[in-house]
Structures are given as structure tokens and as C-alpha cells.
XYZ file of C-alpha atoms in Angstrom:
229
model
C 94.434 12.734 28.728
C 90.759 11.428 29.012
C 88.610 11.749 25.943
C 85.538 13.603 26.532
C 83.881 11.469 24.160
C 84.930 8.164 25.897
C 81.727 6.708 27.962
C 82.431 5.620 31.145
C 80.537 1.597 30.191
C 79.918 1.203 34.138
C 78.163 4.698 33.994
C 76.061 3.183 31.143
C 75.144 0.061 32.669
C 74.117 1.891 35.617
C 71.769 4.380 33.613
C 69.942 0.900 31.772
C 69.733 -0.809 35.018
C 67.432 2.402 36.138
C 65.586 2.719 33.280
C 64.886 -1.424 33.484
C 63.880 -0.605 37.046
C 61.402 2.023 36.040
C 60.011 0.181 33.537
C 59.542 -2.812 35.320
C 58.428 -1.087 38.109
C 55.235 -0.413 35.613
C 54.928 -3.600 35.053
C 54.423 -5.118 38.713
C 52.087 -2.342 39.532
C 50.026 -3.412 36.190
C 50.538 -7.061 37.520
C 49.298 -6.220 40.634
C 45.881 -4.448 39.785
C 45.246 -7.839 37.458
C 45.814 -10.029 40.392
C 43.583 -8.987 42.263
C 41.167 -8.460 39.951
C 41.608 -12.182 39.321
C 42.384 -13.454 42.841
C 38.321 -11.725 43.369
C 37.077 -14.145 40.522
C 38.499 -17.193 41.872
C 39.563 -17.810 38.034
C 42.380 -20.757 37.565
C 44.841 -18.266 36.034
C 44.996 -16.139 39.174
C 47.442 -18.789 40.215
C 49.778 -18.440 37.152
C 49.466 -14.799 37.424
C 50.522 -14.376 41.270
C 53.809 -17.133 39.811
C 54.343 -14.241 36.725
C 53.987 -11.592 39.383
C 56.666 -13.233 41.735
C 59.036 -13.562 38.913
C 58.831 -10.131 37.669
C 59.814 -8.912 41.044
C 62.603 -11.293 41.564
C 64.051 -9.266 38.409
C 63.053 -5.874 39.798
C 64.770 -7.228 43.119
C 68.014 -7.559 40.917
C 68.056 -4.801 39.406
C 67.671 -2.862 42.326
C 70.983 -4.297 44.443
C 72.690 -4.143 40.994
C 72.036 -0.146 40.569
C 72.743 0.235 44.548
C 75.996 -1.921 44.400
C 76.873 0.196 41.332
C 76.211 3.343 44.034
C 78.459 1.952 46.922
C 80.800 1.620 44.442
C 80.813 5.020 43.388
C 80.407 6.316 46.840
C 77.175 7.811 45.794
C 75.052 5.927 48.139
C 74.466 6.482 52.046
C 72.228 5.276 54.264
C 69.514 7.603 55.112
C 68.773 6.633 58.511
C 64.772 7.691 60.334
C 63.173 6.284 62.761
C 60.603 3.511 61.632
C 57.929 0.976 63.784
C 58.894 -2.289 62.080
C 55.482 -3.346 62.460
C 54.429 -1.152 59.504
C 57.824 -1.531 57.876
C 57.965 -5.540 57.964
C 53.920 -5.507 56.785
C 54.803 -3.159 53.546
C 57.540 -5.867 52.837
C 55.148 -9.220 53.057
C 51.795 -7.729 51.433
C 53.190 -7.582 48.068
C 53.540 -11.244 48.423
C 50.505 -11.406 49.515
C 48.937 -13.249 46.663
C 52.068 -15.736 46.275
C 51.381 -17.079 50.044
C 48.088 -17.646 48.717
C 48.568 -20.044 45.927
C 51.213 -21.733 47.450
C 49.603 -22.285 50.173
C 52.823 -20.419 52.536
C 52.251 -18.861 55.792
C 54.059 -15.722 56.501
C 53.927 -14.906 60.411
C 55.063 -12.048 61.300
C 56.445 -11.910 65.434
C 57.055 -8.239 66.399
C 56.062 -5.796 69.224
C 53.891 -3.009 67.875
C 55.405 -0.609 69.584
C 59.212 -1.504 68.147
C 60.669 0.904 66.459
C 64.490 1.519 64.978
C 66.833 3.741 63.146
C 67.262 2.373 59.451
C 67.259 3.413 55.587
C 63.653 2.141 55.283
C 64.392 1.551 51.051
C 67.867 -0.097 51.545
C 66.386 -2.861 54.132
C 63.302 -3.274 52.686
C 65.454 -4.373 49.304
C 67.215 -6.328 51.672
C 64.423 -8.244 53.422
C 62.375 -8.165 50.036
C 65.289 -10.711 48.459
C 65.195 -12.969 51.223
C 61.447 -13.500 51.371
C 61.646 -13.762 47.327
C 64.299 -16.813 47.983
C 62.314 -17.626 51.046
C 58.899 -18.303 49.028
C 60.927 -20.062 46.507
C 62.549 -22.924 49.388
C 60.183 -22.571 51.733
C 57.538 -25.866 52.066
C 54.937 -24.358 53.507
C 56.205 -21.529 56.611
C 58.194 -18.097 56.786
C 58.244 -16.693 60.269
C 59.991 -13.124 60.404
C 61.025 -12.066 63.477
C 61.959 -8.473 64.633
C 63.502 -7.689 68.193
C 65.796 -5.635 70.108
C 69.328 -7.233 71.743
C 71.601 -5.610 73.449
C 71.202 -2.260 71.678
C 71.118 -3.973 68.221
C 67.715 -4.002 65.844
C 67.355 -7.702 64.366
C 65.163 -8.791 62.097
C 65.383 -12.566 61.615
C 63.379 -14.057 58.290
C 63.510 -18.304 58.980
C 61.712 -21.086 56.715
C 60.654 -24.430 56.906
C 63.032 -25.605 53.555
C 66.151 -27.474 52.956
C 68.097 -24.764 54.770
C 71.557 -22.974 53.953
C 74.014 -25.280 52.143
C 76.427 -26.584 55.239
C 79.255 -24.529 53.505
C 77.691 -21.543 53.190
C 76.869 -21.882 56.837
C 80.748 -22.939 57.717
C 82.481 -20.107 55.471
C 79.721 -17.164 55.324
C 82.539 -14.540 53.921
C 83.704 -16.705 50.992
C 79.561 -16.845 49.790
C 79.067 -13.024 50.291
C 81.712 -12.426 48.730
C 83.116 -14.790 46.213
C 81.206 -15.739 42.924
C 80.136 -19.920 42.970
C 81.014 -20.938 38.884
C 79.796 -24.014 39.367
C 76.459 -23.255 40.428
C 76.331 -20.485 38.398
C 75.180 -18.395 41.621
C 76.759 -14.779 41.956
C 75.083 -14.936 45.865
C 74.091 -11.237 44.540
C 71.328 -11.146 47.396
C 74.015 -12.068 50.315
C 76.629 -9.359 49.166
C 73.796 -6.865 48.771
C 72.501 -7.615 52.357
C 75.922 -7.512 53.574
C 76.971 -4.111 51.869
C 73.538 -2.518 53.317
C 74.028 -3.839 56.819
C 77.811 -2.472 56.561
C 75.986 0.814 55.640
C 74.454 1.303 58.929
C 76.837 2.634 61.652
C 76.886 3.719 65.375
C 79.892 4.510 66.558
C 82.946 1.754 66.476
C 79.870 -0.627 65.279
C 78.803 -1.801 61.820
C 75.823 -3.592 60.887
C 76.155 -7.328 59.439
C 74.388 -9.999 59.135
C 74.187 -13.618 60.031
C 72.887 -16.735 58.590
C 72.303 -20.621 59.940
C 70.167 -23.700 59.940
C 68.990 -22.965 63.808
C 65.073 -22.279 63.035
C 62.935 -23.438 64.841
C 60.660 -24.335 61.619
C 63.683 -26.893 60.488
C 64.731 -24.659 57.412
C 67.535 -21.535 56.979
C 67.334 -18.707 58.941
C 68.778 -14.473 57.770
C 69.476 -11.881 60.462
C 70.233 -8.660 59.669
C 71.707 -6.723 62.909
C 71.480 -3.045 62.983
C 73.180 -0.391 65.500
């Protein structure tokens, strides 16, 4: 017999990691209105300040896949699939990073017909593509290209750099990094079993969304695709 009074410690992980969230939601909105208050001045710190910025999303990034992973588990989340034009979708995602690409001196282009549109949980992806332009920015030497295109009835949106690239195991044994834990590194690969989970979300049919990852850019560095039915 279950005690009433017995909290479920998952339950109350899952109700910090919200409240976190919110909180630092606040926070990056506050961080935000400084920046460009700053960026405007041309003062030295804006440069610090667009770093502090980039961190404190990083965290909000985490704390976002944790308290959806949490949901999957539960089977409490579903994808809530509209139609969106991935021109607006994919500019939403890069202008908070807006001032980042400025100090460090990054070009984000973005490659996509303006009249391309496709059936997606606009907050699930966006988490998705948000983490790998956070990682992105951080490798990254000076390019991210993102890419969005239709193949074969399947909505991809590729996000490549011009950094080191994947690690040649990660590229050689993708399912053991999405979804094994590396000890050693002291790398959970959160972001890859978040992006895989999300993908796996979106169905048609007998097909399920996944993604893909190699060193094939064009730019010399790593290169995400998430395919979508």
C-alpha cells in the first residue's frame, strides 16, 4: 500500500525544473532589454553581457529538455503538430542570438525558400534547433549555415559549422552517444537524446522522425539534421 504522504522525488524534480525555467526565463528577457540597450552604446561590456546572456540560455536550454524528457517519460507530452513557414520559424530561433553573432564575430546564414512550410510542434523543435545553435556558437570559428528543405516527403532542417566537427565516434556509433552517458568526458549528450526523443515524436504513418549527424559540411565543421514526416 502506497503512502499518501510519500512524494513521488521525480514529480519534485520536475516541479523545480519548471519553476527554474520560469525564473530564468525572467532573467534572459531582463538580459535581453540590457543588451541592447548596451549593444546601442557601443560600451565594452556589451560584449561580456551578450557572453552572460548566451550562458544563461544554455541553462534555460537544459532545463527545458530536462522538464520535457521528464514528460516523455511520463507520457504526458505529445507533439502538437500545425503547419509553420520555416522561414519565420528558423528566424525566431537565430535572433535571440543575435547579439552573440555579433561579438564573436559568427555568421549565421540562413538557406530556405520563403514559401516552405511543414507540419511540426513549433516549441519542441525550436528547443531542438535552439541547443544545436547554442553548441554551434560555442565550436563554430566563424560560420553557421542552417539549411531547411523538402526530400522526398520529409522536412529537414540541417544546422552545419565551420568547427572541429563531430568526434569520429560519435559519427561511427550515433545510437551509443544519444543514448549512453560518456563518464569520462563528463558529457550526458543531453542535447542529442533530446533531439532524438522530439524527432521520434513526430509521426506519419509507418514513419518516425530522427535525426542524423556527420562531418560532410560544406563549411569543414559538424553538421545536425533533423528529418520530419
Amino acid at each position: 500500500m502506497t503512502d499518501r504522504n510519500t512524494l513521488d522525488f521525480s514529480f519534485i524534480i520536475a516541479s523545480s525544473v519548471h519553476d527554474m525555467k520560469n525564473s530564468l526565463s525572467m532573467l534572459l528577457h531582463s538580459l535581453d532589454e540590457v543588451n541592447q540597450e548596451l549593444s546601442a552604446s557601443n560600451l565594452p561590456i556589451a560584449e561580456r553581457m551578450a557572453t552572460l546572456q548566451y550562458e544563461a540560455a544554455r541553462v534555460n536550454n537544459d532545463l527545458v529538455q530536462l522538464l520535457s524528457l521528464y514528460k516523455i517519460k511520463e507520457d504526458i507530452l505529445s507533439a502538437n503538430i500545425d503547419e509553420h513557414f520555416l522561414a519565420d520559424f528558423l528566424e525566431e530561433q537565430t535572433v535571440r542570438y543575435a547579439p552573440l553573432f555579433e561579438t564573436r564575430n559568427t555568421a549565421c546564414k540562413v538557406d530556405c525558400d520563403l514559401d516552405l512550410a511543414g507540419y511540426f510542434d513549433r516549441d519542441l523543435v525550436g528547443g531542438v534547433i535552439n541547443n544545436i545553435l547554442a553548441n554551434a556558437i560555442r565550436y563554430s570559428k566563424s560560420l553557421i549555415r542552417i539549411h531547411a528543405y523538402e526530400e522526398d516527403g520529409w522536412l529537414v532542417i540541417r544546422i552545419e559549422d565551420d568547427g572541429a566537427g563531430f568526434p569520429p565516434a560519435m559519427i561511427q556509433q550515433p545510437q551509443a552517444f544519444i543514448d549512453g552517458v560518456d563518464f569520462d568526458s563528463g558529457s550526458t549528450h543531453l542535447g542529442l537524446y533530446f533531439a532524438h526523443r522530439i524527432a521520434e515524436l513526430h509521426t506519419q504513418g509507418d514513419r518516425k522522425g530522427y535525426i542524423q549527424l556527420s562531418n560532410d559540411s560544406p563549411a569543414n565543421g559538424g553538421r545536425f539534421s533533423i528529418w520530419l514526416p
